[in-house]
JSON list of C-alpha atoms and ligand atoms in Angstrom, two decimals:
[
{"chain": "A", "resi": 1, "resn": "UNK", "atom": "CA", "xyz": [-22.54, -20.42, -23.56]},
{"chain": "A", "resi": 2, "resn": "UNK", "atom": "CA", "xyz": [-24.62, -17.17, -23.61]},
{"chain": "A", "resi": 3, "resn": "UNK", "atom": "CA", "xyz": [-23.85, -13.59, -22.98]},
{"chain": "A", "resi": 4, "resn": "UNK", "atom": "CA", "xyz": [-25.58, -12.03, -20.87]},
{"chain": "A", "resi": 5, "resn": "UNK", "atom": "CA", "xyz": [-26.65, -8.46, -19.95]},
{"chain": "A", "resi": 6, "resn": "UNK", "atom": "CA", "xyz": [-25.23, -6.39, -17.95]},
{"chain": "A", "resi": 7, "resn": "UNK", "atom": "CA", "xyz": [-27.51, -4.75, -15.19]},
{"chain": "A", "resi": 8, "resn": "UNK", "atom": "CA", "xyz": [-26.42, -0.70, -14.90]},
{"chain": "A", "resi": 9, "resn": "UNK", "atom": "CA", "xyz": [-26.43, 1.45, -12.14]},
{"chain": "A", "resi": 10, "resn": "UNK", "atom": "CA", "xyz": [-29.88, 2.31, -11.31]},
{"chain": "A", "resi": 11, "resn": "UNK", "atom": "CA", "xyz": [-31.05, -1.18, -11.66]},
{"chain": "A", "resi": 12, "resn": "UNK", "atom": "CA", "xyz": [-32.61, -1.94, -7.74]},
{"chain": "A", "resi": 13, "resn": "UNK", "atom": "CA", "xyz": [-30.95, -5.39, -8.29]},
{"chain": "A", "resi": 14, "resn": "UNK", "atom": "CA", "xyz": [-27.27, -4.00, -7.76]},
{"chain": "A", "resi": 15, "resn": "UNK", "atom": "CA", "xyz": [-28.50, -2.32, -4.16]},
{"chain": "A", "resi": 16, "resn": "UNK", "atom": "CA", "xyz": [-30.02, -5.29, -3.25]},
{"chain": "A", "resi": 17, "resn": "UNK", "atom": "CA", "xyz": [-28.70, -7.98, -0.88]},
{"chain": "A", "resi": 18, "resn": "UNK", "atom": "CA", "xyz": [-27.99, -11.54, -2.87]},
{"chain": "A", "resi": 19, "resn": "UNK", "atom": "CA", "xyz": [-28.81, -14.72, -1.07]},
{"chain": "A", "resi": 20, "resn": "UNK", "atom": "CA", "xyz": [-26.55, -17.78, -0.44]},
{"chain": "A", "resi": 21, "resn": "UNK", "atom": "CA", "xyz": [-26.21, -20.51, -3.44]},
{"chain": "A", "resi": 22, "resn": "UNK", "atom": "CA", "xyz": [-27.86, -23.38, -2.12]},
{"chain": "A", "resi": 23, "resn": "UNK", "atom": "CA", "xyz": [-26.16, -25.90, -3.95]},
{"chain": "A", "resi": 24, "resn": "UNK", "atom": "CA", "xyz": [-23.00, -25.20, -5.17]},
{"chain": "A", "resi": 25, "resn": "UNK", "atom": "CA", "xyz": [-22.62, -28.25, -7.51]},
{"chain": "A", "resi": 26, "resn": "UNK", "atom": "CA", "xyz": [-25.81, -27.61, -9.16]},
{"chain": "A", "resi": 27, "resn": "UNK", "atom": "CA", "xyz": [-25.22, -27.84, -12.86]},
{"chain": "A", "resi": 28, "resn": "UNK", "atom": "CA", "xyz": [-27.73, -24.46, -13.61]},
{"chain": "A", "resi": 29, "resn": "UNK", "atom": "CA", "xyz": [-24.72, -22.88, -10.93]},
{"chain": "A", "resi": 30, "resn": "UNK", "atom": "CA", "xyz": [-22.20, -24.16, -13.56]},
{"chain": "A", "resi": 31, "resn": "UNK", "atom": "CA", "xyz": [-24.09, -22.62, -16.36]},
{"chain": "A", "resi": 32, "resn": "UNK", "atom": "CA", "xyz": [-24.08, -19.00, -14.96]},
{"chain": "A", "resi": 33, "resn": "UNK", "atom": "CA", "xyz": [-20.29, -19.02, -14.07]},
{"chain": "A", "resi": 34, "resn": "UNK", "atom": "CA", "xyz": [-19.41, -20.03, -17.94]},
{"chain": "A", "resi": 35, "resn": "UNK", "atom": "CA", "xyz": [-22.11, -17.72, -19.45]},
{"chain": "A", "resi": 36, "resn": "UNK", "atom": "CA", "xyz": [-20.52, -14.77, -16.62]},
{"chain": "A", "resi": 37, "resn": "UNK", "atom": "CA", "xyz": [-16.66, -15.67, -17.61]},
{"chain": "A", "resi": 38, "resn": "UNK", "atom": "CA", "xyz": [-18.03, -14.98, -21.54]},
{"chain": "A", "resi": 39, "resn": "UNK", "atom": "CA", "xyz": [-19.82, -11.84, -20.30]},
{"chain": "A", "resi": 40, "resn": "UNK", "atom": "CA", "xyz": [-16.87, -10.62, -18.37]},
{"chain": "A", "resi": 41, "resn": "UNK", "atom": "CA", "xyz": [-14.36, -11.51, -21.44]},
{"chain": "A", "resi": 42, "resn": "UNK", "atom": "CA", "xyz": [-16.78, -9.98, -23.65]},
{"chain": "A", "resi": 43, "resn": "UNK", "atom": "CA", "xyz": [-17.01, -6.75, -21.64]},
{"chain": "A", "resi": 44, "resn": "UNK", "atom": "CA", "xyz": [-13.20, -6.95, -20.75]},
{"chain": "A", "resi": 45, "resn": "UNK", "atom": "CA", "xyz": [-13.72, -6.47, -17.22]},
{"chain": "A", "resi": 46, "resn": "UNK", "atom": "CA", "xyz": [-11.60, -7.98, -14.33]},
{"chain": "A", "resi": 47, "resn": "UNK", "atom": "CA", "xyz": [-14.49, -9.12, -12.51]},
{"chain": "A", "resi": 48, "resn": "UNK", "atom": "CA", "xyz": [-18.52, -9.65, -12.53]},
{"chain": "A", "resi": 49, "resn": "UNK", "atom": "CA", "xyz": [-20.66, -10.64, -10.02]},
{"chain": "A", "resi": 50, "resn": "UNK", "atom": "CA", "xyz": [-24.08, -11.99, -10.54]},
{"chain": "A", "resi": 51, "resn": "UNK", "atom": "CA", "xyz": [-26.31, -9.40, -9.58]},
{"chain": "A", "resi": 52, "resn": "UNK", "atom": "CA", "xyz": [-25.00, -7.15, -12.34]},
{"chain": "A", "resi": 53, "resn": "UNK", "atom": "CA", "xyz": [-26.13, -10.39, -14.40]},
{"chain": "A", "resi": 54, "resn": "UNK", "atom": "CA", "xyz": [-29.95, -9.91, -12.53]},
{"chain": "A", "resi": 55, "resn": "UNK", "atom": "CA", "xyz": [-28.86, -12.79, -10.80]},
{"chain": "A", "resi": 56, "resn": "UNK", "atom": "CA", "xyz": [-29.50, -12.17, -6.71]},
{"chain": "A", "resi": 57, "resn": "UNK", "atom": "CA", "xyz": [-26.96, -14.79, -5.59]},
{"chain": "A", "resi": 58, "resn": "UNK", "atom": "CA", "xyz": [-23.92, -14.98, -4.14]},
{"chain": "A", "resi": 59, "resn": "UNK", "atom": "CA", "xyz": [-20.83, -15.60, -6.51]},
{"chain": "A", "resi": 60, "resn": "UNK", "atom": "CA", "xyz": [-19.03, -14.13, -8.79]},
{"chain": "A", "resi": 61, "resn": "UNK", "atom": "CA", "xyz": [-16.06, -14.57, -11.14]},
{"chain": "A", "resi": 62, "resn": "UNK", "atom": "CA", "xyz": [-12.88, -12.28, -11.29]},
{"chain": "A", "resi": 63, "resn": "UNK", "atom": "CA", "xyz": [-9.01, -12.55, -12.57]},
{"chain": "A", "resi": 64, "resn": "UNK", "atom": "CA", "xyz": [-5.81, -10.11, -12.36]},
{"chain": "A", "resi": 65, "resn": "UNK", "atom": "CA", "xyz": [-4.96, -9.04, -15.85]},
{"chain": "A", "resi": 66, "resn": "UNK", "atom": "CA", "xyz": [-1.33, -9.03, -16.47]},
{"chain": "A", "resi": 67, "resn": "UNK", "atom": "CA", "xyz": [-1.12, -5.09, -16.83]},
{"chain": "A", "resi": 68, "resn": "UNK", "atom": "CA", "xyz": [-3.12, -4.78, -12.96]},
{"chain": "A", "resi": 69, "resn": "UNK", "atom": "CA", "xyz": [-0.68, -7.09, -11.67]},
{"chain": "A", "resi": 70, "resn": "UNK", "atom": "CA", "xyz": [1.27, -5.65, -8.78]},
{"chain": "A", "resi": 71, "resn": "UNK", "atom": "CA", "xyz": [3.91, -7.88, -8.28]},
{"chain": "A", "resi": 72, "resn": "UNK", "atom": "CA", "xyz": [5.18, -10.86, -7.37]},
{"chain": "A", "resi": 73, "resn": "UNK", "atom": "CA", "xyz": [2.74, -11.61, -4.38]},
{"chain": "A", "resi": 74, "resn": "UNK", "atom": "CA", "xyz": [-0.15, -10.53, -6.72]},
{"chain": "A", "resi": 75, "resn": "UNK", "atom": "CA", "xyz": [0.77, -12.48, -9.67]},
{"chain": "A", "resi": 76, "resn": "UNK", "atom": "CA", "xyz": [-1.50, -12.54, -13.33]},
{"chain": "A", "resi": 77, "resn": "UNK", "atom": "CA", "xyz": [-4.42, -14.84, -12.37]},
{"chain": "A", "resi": 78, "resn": "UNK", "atom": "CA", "xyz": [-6.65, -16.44, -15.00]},
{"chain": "A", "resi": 79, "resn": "UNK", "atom": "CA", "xyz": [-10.53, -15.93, -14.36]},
{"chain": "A", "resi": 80, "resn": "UNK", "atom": "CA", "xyz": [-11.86, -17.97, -11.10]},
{"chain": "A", "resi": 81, "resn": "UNK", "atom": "CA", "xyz": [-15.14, -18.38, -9.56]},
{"chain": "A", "resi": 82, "resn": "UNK", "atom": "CA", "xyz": [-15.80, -17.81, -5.78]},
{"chain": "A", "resi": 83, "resn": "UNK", "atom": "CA", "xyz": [-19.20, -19.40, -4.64]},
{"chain": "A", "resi": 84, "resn": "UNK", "atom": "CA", "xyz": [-20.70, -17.62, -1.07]},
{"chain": "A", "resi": 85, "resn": "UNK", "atom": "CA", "xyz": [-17.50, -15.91, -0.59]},
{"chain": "A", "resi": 86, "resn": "UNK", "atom": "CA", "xyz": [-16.42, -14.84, 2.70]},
{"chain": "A", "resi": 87, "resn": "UNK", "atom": "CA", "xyz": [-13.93, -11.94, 2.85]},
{"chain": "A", "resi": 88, "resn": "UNK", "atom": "CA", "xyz": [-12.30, -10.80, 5.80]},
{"chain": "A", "resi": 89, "resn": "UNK", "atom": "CA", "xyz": [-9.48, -8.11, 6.05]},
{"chain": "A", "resi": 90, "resn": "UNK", "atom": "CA", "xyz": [-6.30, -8.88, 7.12]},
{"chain": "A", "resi": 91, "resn": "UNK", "atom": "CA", "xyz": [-4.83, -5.84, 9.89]},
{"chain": "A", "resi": 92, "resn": "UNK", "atom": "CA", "xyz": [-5.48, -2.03, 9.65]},
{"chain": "A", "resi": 93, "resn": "UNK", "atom": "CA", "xyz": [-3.36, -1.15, 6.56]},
{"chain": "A", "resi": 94, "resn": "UNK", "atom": "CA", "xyz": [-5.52, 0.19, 3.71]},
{"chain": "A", "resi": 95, "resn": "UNK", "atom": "CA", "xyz": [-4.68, 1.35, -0.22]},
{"chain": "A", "resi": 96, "resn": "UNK", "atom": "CA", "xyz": [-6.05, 3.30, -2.96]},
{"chain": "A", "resi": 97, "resn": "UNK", "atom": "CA", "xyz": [-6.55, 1.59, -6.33]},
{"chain": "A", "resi": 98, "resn": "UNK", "atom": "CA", "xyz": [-8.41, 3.10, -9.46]},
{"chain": "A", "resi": 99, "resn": "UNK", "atom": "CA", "xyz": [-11.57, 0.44, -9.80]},
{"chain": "A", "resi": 100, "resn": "UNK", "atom": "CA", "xyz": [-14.02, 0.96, -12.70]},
{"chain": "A", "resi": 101, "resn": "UNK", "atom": "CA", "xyz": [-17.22, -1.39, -12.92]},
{"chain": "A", "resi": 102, "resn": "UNK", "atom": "CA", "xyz": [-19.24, -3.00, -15.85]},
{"chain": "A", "resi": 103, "resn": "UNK", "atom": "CA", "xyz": [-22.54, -1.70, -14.04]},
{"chain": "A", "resi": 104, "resn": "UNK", "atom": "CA", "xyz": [-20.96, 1.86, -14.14]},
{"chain": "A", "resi": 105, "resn": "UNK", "atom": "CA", "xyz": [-19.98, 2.48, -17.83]},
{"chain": "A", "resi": 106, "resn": "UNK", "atom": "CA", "xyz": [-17.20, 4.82, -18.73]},
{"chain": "A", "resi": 107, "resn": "UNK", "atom": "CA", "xyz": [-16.23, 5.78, -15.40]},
{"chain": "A", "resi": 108, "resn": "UNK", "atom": "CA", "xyz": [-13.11, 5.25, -12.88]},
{"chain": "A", "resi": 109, "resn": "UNK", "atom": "CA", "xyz": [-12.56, 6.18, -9.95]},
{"chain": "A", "resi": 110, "resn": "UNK", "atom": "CA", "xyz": [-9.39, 5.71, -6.84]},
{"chain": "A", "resi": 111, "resn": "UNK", "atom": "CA", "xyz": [-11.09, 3.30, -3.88]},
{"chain": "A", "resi": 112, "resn": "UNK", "atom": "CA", "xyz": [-9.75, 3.31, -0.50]},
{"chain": "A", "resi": 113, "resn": "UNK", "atom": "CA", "xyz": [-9.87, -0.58, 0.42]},
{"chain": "A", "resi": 114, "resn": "UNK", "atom": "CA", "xyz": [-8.23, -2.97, 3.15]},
{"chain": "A", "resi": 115, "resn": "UNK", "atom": "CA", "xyz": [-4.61, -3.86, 1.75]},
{"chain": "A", "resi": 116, "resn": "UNK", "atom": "CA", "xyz": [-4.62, -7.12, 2.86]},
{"chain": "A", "resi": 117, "resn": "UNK", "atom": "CA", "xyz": [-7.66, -9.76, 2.92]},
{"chain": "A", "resi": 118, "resn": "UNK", "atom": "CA", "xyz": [-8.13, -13.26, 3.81]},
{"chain": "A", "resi": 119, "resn": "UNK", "atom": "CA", "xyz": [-11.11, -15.28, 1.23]},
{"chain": "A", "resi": 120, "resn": "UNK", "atom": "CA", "xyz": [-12.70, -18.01, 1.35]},
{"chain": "A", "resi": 121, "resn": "UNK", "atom": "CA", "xyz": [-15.47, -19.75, -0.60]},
{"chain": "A", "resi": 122, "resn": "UNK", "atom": "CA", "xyz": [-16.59, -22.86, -3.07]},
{"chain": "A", "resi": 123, "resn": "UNK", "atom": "CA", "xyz": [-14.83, -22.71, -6.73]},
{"chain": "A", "resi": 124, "resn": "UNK", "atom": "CA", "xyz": [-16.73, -23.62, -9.67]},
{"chain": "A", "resi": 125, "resn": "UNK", "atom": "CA", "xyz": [-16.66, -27.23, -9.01]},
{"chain": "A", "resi": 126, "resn": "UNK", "atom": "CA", "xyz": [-18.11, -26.67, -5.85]},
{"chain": "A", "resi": 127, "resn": "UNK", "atom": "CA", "xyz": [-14.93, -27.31, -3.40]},
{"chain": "A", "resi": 128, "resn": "UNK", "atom": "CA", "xyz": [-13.37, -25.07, -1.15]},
{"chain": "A", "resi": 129, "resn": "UNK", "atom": "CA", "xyz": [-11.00, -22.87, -1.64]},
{"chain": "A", "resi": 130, "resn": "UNK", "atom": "CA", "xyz": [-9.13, -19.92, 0.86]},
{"chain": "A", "resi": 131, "resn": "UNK", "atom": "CA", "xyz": [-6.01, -17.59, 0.85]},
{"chain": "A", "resi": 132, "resn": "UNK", "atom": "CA", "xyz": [-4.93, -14.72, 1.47]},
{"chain": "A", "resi": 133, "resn": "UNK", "atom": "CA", "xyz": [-5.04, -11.50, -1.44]},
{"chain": "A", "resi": 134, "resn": "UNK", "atom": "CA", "xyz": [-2.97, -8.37, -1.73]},
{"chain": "A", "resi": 135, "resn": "UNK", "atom": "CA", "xyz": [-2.30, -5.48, -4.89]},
{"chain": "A", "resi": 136, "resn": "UNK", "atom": "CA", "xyz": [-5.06, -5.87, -7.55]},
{"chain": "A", "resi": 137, "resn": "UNK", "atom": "CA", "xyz": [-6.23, -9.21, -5.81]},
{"chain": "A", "resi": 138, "resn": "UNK", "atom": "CA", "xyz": [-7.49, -7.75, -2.86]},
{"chain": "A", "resi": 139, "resn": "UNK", "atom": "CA", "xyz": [-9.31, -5.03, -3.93]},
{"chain": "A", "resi": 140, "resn": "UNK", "atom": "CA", "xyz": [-11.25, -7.32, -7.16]},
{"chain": "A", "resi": 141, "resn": "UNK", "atom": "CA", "xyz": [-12.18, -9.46, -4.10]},
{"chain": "A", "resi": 142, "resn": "UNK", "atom": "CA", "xyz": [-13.67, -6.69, -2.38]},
{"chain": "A", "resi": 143, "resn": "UNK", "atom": "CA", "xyz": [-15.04, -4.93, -5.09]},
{"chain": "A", "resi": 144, "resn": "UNK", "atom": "CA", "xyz": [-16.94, -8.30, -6.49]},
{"chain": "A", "resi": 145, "resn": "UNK", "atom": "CA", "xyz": [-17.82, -9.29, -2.75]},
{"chain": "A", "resi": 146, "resn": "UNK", "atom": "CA", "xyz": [-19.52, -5.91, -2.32]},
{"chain": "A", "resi": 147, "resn": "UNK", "atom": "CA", "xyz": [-21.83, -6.01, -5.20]},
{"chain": "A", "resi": 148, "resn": "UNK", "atom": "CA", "xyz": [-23.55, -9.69, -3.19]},
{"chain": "A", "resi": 149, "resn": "UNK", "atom": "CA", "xyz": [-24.28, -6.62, -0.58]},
{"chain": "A", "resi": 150, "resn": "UNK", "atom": "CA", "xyz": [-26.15, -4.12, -2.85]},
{"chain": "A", "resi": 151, "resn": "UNK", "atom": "CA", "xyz": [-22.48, -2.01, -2.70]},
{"chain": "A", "resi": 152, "resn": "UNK", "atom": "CA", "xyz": [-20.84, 0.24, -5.60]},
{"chain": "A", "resi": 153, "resn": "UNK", "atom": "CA", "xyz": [-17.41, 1.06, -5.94]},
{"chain": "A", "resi": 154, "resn": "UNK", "atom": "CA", "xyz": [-18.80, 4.81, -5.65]},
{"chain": "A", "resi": 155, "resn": "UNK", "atom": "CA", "xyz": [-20.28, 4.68, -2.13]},
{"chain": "A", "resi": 156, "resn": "UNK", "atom": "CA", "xyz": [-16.95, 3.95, -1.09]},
{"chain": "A", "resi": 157, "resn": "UNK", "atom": "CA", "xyz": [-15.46, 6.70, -2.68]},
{"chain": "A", "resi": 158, "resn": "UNK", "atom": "CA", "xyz": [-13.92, 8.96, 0.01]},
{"chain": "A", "resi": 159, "resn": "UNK", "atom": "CA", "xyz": [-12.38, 11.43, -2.49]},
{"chain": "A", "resi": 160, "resn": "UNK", "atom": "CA", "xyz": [-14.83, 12.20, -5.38]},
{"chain": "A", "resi": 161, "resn": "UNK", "atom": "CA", "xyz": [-12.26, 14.27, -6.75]},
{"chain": "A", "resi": 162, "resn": "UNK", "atom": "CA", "xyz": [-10.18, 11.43, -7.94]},
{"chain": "A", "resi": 163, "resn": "UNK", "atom": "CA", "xyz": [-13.51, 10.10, -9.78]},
{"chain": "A", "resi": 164, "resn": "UNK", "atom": "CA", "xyz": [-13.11, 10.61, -13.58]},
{"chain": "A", "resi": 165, "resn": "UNK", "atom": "CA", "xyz": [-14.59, 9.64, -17.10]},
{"chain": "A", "resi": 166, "resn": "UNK", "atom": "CA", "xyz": [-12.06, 6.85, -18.37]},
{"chain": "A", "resi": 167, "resn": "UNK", "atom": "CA", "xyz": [-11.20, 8.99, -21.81]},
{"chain": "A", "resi": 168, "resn": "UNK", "atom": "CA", "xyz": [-9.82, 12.05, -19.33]},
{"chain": "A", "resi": 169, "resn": "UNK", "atom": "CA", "xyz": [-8.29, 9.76, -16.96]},
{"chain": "A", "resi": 170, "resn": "UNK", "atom": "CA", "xyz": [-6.06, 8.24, -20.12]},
{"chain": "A", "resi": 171, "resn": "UNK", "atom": "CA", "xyz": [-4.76, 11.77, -20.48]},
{"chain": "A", "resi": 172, "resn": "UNK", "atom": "CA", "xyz": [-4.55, 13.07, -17.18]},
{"chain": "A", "resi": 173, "resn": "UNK", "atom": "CA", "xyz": [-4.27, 9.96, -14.68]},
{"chain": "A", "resi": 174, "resn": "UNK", "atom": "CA", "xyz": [-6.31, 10.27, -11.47]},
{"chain": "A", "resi": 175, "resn": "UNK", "atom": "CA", "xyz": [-5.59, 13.32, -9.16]},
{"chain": "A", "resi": 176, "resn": "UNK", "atom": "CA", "xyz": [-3.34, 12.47, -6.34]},
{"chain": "B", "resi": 1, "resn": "NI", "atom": "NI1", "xyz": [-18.40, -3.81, -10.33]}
]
């Protein structure tokens, strides 16, 4: 397994749209999920997509840490792989969750997101796998399904009040 870098904000790869993995079950596919669950460990991030590993395809690998779990119907979940994910929001109902981003260093930041979200996709064996996400879930699965469509956590920023440099936000929380 390899680490591998981390593209930054700025990098035209993480505006870009990826393209669908043409075969799932390729062993090279298998490759750049273990060498993105290392990089994500190794960065101790929640999730990583693989344009932010210069990668323009469509997967990426997330988990819910115990202390971003929100409950019982958005239980601790050890790191996954979705492969040409297909997100879809379930109703109108929407929350605010503070998201940082490996491609963003240092910064955090409250997201307005769909509550609720239905997924679907190929797991890292290449079969498929749906459900349906709420709490720290749903908005991993949004924020990793964005980055496949050149999106940043920032652009959907409605408030950029409640945007904040980790250190300060440690001290001070987010504004409400
Ligand atoms: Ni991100």
């Amino acid at each position: 397994m390899a680490l591998l870098k981390i593209a930054r904000m700025g990098h035209p790869i993480l505006l870009a749209r990826a393209e669908p993995v043409a075969d799932p079950r390729d062993a090279s596919i298998r490759t750049l999920i273990d060498d993105m669950i290392e990089t994500m460990h190794d960065a101790r991030g929640a999730g990583l997509a693989a344009p932010q590993v210069h990668v323009g395809l469509r997967l990426f690998v997330y988990r819910v840490p115990e202390e971003r779990s929100a409950g019982p119907e958005d239980p601790p979940l050890p790191v996954q792989a979705l492969i040409n994910p297909v997100i879809t929001p379930i109703g109108d109902a929407m929350a605010s969750r503070v998201e940082g981003c490996l491609s963003i260093p240092g910064l955090r930041g409250a997201v307005p997101r769909h509550a609720r979200v239905h997924y679907a996709g190929l797991d890292r064996d290449g079969s498929p796998v749906e459900g349906e996400a709420s709490g720290f879930l749903a908005t991993v699965l949004q924020h990793e399904n964005d980055h496949l469509d050149g999106i940043l956590y920032l652009m959907r920023m409605t408030d950029l009040s409640r945007l904040g440099f980790e250190e300060e936000i440690a001290r001070f929380g987010i504004p409400t």
